[in-house]
Short mmCIF file of C-alpha atoms and ligand atoms in Angstrom, two decimals:
data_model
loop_
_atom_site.label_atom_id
_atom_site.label_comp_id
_atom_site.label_asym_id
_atom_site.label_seq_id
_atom_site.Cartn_x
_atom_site.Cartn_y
_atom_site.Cartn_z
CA UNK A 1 23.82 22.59 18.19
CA UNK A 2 22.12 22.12 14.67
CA UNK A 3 24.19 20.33 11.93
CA UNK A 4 23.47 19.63 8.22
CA UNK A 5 24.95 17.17 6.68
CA UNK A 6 25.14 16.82 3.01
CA UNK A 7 24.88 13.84 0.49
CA UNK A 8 22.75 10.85 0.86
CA UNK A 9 25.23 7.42 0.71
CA UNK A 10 26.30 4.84 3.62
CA UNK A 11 29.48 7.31 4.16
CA UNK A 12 26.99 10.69 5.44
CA UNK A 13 24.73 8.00 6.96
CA UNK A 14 27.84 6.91 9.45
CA UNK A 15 28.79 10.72 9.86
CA UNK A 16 24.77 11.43 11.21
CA UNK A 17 25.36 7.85 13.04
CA UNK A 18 28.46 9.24 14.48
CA UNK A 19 27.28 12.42 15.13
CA UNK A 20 24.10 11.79 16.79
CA UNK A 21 26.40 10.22 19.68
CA UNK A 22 27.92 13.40 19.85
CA UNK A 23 26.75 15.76 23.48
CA UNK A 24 26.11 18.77 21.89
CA UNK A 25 24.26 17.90 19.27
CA UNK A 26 20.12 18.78 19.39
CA UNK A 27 19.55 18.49 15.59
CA UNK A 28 20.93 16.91 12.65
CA UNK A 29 19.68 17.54 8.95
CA UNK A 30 20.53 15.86 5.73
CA UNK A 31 20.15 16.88 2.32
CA UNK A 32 18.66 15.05 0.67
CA UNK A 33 19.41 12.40 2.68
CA UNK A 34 18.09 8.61 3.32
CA UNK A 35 16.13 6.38 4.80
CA UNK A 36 18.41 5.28 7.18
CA UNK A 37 19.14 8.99 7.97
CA UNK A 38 15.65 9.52 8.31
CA UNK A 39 15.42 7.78 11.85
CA UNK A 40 18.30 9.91 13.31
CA UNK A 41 17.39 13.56 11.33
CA UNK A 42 14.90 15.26 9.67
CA UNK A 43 15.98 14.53 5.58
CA UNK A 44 15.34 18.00 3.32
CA UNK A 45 14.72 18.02 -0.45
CA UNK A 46 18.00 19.56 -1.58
CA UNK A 47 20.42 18.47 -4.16
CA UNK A 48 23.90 18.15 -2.95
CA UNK A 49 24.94 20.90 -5.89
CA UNK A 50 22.24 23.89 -5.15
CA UNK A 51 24.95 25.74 -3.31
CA UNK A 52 22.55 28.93 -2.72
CA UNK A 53 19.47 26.42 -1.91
CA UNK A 54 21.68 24.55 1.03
CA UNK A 55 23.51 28.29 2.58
CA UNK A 56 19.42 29.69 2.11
CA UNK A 57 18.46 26.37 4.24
CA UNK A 58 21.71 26.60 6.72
CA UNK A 59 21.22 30.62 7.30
CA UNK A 60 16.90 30.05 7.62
CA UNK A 61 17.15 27.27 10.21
CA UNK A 62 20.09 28.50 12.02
CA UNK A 63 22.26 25.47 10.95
CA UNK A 64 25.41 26.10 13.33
CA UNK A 65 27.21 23.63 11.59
CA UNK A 66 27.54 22.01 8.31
CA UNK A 67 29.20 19.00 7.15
CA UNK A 68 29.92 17.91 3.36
CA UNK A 69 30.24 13.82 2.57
CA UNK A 70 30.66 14.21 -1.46
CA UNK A 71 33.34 15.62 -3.09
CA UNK A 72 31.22 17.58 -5.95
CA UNK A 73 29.69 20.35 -4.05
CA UNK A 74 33.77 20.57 -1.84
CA UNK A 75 34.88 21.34 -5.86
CA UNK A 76 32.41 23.64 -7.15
CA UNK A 77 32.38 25.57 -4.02
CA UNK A 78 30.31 25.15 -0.93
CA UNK A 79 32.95 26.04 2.00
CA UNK A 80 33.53 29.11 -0.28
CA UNK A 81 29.82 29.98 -0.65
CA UNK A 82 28.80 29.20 3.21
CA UNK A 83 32.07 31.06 4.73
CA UNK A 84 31.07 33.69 2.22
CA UNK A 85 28.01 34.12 4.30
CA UNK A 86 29.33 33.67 7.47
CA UNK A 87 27.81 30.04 8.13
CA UNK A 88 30.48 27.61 9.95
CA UNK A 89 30.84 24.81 7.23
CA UNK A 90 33.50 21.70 7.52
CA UNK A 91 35.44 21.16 4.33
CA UNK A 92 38.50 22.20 2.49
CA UNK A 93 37.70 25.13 -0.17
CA UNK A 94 37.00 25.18 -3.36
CA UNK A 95 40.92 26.08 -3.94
CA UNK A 96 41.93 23.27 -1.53
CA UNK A 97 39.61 20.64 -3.41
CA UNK A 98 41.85 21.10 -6.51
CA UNK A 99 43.79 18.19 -4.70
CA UNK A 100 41.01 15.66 -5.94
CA UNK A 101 39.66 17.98 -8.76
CA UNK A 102 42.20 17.37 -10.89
CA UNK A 103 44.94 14.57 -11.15
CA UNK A 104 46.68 16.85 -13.11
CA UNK A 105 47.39 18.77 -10.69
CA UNK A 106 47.75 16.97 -8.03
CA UNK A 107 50.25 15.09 -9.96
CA UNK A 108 52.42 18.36 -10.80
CA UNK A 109 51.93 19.34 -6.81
CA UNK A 110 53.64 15.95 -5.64
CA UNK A 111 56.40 16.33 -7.97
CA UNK A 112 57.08 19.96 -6.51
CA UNK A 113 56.49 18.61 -2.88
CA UNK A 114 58.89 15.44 -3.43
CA UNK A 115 55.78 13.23 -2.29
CA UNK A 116 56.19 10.12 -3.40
CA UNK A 117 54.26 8.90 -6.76
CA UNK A 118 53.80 6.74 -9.81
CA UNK A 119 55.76 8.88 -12.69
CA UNK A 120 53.83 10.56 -15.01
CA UNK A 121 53.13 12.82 -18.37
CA UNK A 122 49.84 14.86 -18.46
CA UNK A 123 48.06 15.19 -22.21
CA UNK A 124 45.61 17.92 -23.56
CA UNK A 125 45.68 16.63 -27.44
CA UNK A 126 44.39 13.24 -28.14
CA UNK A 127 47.22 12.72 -30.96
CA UNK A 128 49.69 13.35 -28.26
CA UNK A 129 48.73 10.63 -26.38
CA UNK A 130 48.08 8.67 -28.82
CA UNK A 131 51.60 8.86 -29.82
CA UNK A 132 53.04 8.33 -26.53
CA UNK A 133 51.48 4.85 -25.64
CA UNK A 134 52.27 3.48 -28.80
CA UNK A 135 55.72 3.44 -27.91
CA UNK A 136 55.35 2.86 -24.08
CA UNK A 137 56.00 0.28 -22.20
CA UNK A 138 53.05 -1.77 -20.51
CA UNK A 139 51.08 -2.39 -17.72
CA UNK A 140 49.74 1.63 -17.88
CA UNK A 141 47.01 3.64 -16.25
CA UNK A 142 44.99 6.17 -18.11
CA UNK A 143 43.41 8.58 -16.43
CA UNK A 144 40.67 11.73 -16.56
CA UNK A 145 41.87 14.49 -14.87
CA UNK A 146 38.72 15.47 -13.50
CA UNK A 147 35.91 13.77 -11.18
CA UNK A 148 34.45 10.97 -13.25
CA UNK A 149 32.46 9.39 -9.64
CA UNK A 150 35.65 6.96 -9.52
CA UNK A 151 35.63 5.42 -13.33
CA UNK A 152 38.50 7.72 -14.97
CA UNK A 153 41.26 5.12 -14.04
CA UNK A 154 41.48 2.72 -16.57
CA UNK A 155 44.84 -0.01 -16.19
CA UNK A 156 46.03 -0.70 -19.50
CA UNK A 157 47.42 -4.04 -20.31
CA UNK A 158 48.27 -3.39 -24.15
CA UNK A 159 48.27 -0.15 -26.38
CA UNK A 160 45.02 -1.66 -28.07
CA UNK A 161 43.73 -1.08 -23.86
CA UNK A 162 45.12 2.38 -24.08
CA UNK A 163 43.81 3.14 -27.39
CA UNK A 164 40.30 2.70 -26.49
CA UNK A 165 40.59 4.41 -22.78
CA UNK A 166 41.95 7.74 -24.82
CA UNK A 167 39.15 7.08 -26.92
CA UNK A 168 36.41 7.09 -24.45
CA UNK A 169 37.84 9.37 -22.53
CA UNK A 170 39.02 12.18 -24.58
CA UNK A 171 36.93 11.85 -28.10
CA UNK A 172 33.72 10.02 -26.89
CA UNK A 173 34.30 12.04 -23.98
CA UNK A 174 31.98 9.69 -21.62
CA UNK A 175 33.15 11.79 -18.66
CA UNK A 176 32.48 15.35 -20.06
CA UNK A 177 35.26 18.06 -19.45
CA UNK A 178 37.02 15.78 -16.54
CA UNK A 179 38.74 14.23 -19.66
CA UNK A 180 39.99 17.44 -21.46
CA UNK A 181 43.34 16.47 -20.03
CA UNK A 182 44.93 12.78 -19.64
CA UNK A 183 47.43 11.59 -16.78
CA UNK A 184 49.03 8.62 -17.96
CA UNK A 185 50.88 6.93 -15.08
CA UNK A 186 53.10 4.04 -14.59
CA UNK A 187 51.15 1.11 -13.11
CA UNK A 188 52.17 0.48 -9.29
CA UNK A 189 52.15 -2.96 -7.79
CA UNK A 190 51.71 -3.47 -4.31
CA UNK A 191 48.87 -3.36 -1.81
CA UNK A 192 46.09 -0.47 -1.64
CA UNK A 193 45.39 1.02 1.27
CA UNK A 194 43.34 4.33 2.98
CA UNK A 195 44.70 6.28 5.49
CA UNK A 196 42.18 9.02 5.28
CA UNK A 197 43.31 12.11 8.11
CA UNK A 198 41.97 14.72 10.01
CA UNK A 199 43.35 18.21 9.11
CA UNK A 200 43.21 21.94 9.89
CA UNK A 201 45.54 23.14 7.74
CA UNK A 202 48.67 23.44 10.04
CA UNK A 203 48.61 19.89 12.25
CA UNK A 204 47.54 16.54 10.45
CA UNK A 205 45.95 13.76 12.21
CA UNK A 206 45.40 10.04 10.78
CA UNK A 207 42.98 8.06 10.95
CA UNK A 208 43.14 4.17 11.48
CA UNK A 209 44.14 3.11 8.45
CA UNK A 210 41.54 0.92 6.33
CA UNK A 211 40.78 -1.25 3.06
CA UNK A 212 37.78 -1.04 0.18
CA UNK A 213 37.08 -3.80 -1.99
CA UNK A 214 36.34 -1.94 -4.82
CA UNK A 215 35.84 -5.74 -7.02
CA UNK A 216 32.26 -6.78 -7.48
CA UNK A 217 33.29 -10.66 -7.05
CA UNK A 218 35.53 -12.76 -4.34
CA UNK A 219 38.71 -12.60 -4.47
CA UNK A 220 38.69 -8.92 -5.84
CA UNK A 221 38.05 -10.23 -9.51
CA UNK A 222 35.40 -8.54 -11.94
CA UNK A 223 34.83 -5.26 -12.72
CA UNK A 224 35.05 -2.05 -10.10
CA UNK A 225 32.43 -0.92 -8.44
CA UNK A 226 31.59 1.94 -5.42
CA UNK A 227 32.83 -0.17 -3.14
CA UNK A 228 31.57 -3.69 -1.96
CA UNK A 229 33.16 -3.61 1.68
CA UNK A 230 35.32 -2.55 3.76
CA UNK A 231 37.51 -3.19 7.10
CA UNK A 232 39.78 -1.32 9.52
CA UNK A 233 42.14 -1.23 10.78
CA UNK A 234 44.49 -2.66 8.18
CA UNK A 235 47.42 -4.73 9.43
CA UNK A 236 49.50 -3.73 6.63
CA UNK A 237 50.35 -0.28 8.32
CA UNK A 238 53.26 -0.89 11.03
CA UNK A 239 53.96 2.44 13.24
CA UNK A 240 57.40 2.24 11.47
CA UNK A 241 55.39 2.40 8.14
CA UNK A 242 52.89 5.05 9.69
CA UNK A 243 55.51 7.33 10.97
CA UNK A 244 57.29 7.25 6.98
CA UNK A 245 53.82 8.32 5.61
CA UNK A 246 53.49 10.95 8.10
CA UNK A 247 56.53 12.79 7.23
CA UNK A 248 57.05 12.07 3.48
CA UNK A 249 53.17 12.36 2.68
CA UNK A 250 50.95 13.47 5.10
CA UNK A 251 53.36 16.81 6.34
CA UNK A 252 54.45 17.49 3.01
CA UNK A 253 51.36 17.40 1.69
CA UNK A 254 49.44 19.62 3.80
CA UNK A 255 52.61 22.34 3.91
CA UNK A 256 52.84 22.18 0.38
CA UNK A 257 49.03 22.78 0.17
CA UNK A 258 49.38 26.00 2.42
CA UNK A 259 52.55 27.20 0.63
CA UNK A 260 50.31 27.14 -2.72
CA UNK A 261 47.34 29.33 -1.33
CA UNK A 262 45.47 26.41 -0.44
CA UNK A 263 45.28 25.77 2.82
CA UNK A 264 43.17 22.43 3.64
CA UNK A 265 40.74 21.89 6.04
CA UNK A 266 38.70 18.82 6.89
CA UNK A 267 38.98 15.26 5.83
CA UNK A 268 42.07 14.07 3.60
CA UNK A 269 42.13 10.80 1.96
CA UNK A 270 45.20 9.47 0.99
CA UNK A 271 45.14 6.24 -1.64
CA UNK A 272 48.56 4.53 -0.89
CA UNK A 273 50.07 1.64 -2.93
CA UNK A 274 52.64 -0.07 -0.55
CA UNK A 275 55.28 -2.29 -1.85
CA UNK A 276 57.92 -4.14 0.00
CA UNK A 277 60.06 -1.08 -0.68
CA UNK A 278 58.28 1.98 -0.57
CA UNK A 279 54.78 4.00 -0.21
CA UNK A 280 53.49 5.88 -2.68
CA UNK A 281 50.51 8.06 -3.23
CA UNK A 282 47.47 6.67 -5.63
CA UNK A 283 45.56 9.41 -5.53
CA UNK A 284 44.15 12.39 -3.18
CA UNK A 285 40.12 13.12 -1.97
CA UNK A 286 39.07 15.62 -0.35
CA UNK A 287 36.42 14.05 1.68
CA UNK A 288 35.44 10.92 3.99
CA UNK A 289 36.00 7.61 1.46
CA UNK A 290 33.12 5.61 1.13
CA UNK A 291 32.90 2.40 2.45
CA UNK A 292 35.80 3.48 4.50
CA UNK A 293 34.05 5.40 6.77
CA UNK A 294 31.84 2.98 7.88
CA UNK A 295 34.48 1.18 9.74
CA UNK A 296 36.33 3.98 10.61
CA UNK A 297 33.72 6.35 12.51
CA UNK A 298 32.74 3.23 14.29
CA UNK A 299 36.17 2.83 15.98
CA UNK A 300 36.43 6.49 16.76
CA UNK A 301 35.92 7.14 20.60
CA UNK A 302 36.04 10.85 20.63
CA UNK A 303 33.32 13.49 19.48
CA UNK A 304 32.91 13.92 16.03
CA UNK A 305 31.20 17.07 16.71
CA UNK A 306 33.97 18.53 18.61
CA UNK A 307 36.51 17.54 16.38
CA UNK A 308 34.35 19.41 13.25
CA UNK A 309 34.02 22.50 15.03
CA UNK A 310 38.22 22.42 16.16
CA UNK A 311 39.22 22.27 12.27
CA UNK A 312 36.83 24.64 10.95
CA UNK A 313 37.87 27.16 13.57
CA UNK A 314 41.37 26.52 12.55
CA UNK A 315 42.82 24.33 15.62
CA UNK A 316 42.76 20.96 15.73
CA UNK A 317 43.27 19.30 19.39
CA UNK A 318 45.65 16.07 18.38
CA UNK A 319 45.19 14.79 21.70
CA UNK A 320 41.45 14.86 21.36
CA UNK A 321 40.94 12.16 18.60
CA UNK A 322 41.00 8.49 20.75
CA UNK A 323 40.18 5.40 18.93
CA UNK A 324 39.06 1.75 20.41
CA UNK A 325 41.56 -0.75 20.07
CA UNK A 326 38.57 -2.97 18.32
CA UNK A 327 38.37 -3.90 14.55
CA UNK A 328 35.12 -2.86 12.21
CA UNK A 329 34.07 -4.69 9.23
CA UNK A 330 31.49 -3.54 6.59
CA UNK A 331 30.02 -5.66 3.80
CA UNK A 332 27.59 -3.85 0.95
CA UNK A 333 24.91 -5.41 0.53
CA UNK A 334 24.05 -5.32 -3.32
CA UNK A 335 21.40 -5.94 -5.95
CA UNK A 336 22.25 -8.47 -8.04
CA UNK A 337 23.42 -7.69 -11.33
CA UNK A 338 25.45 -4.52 -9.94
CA UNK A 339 27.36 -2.43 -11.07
CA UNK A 340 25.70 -3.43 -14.35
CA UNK A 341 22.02 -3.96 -14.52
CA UNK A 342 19.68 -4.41 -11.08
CA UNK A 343 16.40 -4.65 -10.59
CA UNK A 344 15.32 -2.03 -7.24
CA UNK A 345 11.87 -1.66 -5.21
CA UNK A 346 12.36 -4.62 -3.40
CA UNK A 347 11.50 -4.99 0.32
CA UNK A 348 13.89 -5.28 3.06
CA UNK A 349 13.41 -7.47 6.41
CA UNK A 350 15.58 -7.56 9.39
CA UNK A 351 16.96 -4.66 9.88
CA UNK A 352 15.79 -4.64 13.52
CA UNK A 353 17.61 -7.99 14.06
CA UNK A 354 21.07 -6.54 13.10
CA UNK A 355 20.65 -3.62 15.54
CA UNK A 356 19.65 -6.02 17.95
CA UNK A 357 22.66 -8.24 17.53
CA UNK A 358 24.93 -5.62 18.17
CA UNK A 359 25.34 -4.41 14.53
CA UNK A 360 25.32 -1.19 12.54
CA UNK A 361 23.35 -0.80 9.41
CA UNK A 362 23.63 2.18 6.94
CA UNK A 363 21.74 2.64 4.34
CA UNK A 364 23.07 3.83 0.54
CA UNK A 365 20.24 2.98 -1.66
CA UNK A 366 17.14 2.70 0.21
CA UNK A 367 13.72 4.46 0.39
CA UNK A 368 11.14 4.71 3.17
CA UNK A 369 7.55 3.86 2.12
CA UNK A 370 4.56 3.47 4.31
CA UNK A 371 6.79 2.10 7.16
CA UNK A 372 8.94 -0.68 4.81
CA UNK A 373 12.47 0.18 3.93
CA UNK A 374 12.64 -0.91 0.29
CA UNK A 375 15.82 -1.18 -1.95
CA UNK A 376 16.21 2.00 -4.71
CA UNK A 377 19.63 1.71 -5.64
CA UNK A 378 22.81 -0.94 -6.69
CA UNK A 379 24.43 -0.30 -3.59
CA UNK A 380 21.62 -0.70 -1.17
CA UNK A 381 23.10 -1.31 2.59
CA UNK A 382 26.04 -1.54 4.63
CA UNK A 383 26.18 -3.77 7.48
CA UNK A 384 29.16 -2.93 9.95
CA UNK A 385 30.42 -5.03 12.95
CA UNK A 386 33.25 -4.90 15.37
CA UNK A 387 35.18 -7.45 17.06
CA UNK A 388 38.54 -8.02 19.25
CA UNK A 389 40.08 -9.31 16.19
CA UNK A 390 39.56 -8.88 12.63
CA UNK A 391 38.46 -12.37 12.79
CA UNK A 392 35.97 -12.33 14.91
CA UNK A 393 34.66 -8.73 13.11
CA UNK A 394 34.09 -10.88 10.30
CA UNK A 395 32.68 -13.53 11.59
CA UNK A 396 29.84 -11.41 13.19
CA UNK A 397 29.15 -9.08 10.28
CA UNK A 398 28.40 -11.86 8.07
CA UNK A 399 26.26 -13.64 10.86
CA UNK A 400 24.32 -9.95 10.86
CA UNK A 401 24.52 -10.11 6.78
CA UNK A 402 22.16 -13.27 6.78
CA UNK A 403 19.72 -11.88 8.87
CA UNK A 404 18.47 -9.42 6.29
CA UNK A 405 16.27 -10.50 3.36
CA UNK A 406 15.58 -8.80 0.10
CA UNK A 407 14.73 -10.60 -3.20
CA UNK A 408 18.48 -10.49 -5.21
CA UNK A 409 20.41 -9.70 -2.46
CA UNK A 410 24.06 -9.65 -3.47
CA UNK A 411 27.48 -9.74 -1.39
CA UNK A 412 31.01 -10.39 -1.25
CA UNK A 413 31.41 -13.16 1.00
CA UNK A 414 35.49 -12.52 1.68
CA UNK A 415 35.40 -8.82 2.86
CA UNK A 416 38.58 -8.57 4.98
CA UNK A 417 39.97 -11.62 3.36
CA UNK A 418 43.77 -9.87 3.39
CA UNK A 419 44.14 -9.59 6.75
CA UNK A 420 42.77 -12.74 7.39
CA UNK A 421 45.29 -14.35 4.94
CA UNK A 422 48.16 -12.45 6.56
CA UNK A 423 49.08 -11.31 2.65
CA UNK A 424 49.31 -7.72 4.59
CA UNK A 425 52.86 -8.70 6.09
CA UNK A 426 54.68 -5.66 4.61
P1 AMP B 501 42.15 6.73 -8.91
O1 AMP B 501 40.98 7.20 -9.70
O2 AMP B 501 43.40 7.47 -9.14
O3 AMP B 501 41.77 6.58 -7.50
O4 AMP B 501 42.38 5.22 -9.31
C1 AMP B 501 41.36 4.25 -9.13
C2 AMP B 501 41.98 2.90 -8.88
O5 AMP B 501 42.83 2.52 -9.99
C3 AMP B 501 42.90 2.85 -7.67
O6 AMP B 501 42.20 2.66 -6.50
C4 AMP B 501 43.80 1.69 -8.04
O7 AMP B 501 43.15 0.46 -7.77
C5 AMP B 501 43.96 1.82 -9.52
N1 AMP B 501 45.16 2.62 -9.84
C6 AMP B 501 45.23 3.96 -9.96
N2 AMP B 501 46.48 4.37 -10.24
C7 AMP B 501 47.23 3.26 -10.28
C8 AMP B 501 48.62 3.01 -10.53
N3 AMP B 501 49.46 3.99 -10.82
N4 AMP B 501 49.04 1.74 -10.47
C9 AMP B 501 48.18 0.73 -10.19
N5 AMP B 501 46.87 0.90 -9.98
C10 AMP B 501 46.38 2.13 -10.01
N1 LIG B 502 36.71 4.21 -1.36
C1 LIG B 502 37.19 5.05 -2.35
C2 LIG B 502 36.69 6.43 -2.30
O1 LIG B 502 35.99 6.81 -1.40
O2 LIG B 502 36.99 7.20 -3.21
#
């Protein structure tokens, strides 16, 4: 079997990872791709949104399967534009991807599905909103209603806070037409976590659940970033706790989904806020999170491949997906001054050593010249280990973590740092 897989970050390098360890697999293409992919596929000069230029590529090489990591091309279109054409593609549609498209929406769909949220208003005039935080009551959270590459959520201390996200949003508009409409949101307290889920529309799988650190600095302080690290699985997550999510989120959502003409297949991520009384959804993707799935597809016994084709032939075989009973832990490693300023080209050394040691590197922002790997990005690698206990998964990915060298390297040194500290006793 021949797969493409598109996008080019640490997330599609651990599906091609993943996927390469799958039996039936003879071929795996990226577009566009990245270095690291470049060892395990051949990487093709396509942009993740040239719909027609990836189904021309799928259809000429006889791609039986392709897989989407980013959620742009899942909202313009792609499943719609492959199916259209017969190829097998894994994804929800473009209907589906409303779920992550717009907050709006996906706001107004919980509160008709009873799924469990932070209340809300939703604002198409500036002066409306304007209005309404004067008189609110804070913390708040401002947000764009469409994609904004995670940066439309804006917490609000003050109405001077909120004055200046409305501003940026909706009359700067920094994020385009994602901020023609507003969701402003009460502010949850609690602790974050990802149960992302495998779906074909009818039956709903999780995932082991799992935690970003989205904070550029220890101790999740300083400003947000794509994601600095990750682990899984969480210990915040009891079955008790699993088995509420399951039937007042996960069931709901995907019925509700189906009952509105939009019947999801593929990856769901759920963003939960858990507090000592209650879960409640953060926010919907409609894709693998990233740097969640570098700990997750790690821990994942079964065949990725397999469980691909199931969903996007419509039946998902539950008793199929198997996961190890180890932990994963993935640390970014950075150039310095991320996500602000960084300086890139820089060469990398010891890769080898990491795979060597029994770790898992995948590259993000990397390019392959004349044999060196050298950095091109802010977010440059991810280093993932596992261990019999999230201790000991931390203690070997940062043993792996010194072992590559590039000038201004930058990383968290307390990815994990929840579980360890036992704050996860919900
Ligand atoms: P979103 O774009 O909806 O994923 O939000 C981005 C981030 O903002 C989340 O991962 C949370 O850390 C934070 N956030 C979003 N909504 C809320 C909320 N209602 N209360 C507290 N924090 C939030
Ligand atoms: N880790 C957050 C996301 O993938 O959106």
């Amino acid at each position: 079997m021949k797969v493409l897989v598109v996008g080019k970050g640490g997330r599609e390098h651990a599906i091609c990872w993943k996927l390469s360890q799958s039996r039936g697999i003879k071929k795996i293409y990226a577009a566009p791709g990245n270095a690291g992919i470049s060892y395990i596929g051949e990487c093709v000069d396509i942009q993740v949104d040239d719909l027609k230029g990836l189904a021309d590529f799928a259809q000429k090489n006889k791609v039986d399967l392709t897989v989407v990591g980013p959620e742009m091309p899942l909202t313009i279109g792609i499943v719609d534009e492959f199916e259209s054409r017969g190829l097998k593609i894994f994804g929800p549609s473009k209907e589906a991807s409303l779920i992550e498209g717009s907050k709006a929406f996906a706001k107004e769909f919980m509160k008709k599905y009873h799924i469990p949220t932070a209340s809300f208003k939703i604002f198409s005039k500036h002066f409306d909103v304007l209005d309404f935080v004067k008189s609110a009551g804070y913390p708040l959270v401002i947000k764009a209603d469409g994609l904004a590459a995670g940066k439309g959520a804006v917490v609000c201390n003050d109405v001077d806070e909120a004055c200046r996200a409305v501003e940026k949003i909706m009359v700067q508009k920094v994020f385009g037409a994602a901020g023609m409409k507003l969701v402003v949101e009460e502010y949850l307290e609690g602790e974050e976590v990802t149960v992302m889920a495998f779906t074909d529309g009818k039956n709903i799988v999780p995932m082991v659940s799992s935690q970003d650190h989205k904070r550029i600095y220890n101790g999740d302080r300083g400003p947000n970033t794509g994601g600095m690290g990750a682990y899984a699985p969480t210990n915040v997550i009891s079955s008790m706790i699993m088995k509420t999510i399951y039937e007042e989120i996960l069931e709901p959502t995907i019925r509700g989904l189906a009952a509105e003409d939009r019947t999801y297949k593929g990856v769901l991520y759920f963003g939960l806020m858990l507090s000592k009384k209650d879960v409640k959804v953060l926010e919907y993707n409609c894709r693998f999170g990233d740097p969640e799935t570098q700990v997750v597809l790690p821990l994942l016994e079964s065949d990725l491949a397999e469980i691909f084709i199931n969903i996007t032939e419509g039946y998902l075989n539950i008793d199929k997906i198997k996961w190890t009973d180890k932990y994963a832990v993935s640390v970014v490693l950075a150039s310095k001054g991320y996500p602000g300023k960084y300086e890139t080209n820089k060469v990398i050394k010891g890769l080898e050593k990491v795979t060597e040691n029994g770790g898992i590197v995948f590259h993000a922002g990397t390019r392959r010249d004349d044999g060196k790997i050298i950095s091109n990005g802010g977010r440059v690698l991810n280093v993932t280990a596992l261990g019999g206990s999230i201790k000991e998964a931390i203690k070997n990915v940062y043993e792996l973590v010194d072992m590559i060298e590039f000038e201004n390297k930058y990383f968290r040194h307390d990815i994990g740092w929840r579980a360890q500290k036992g704050v996860n006793d919900y």
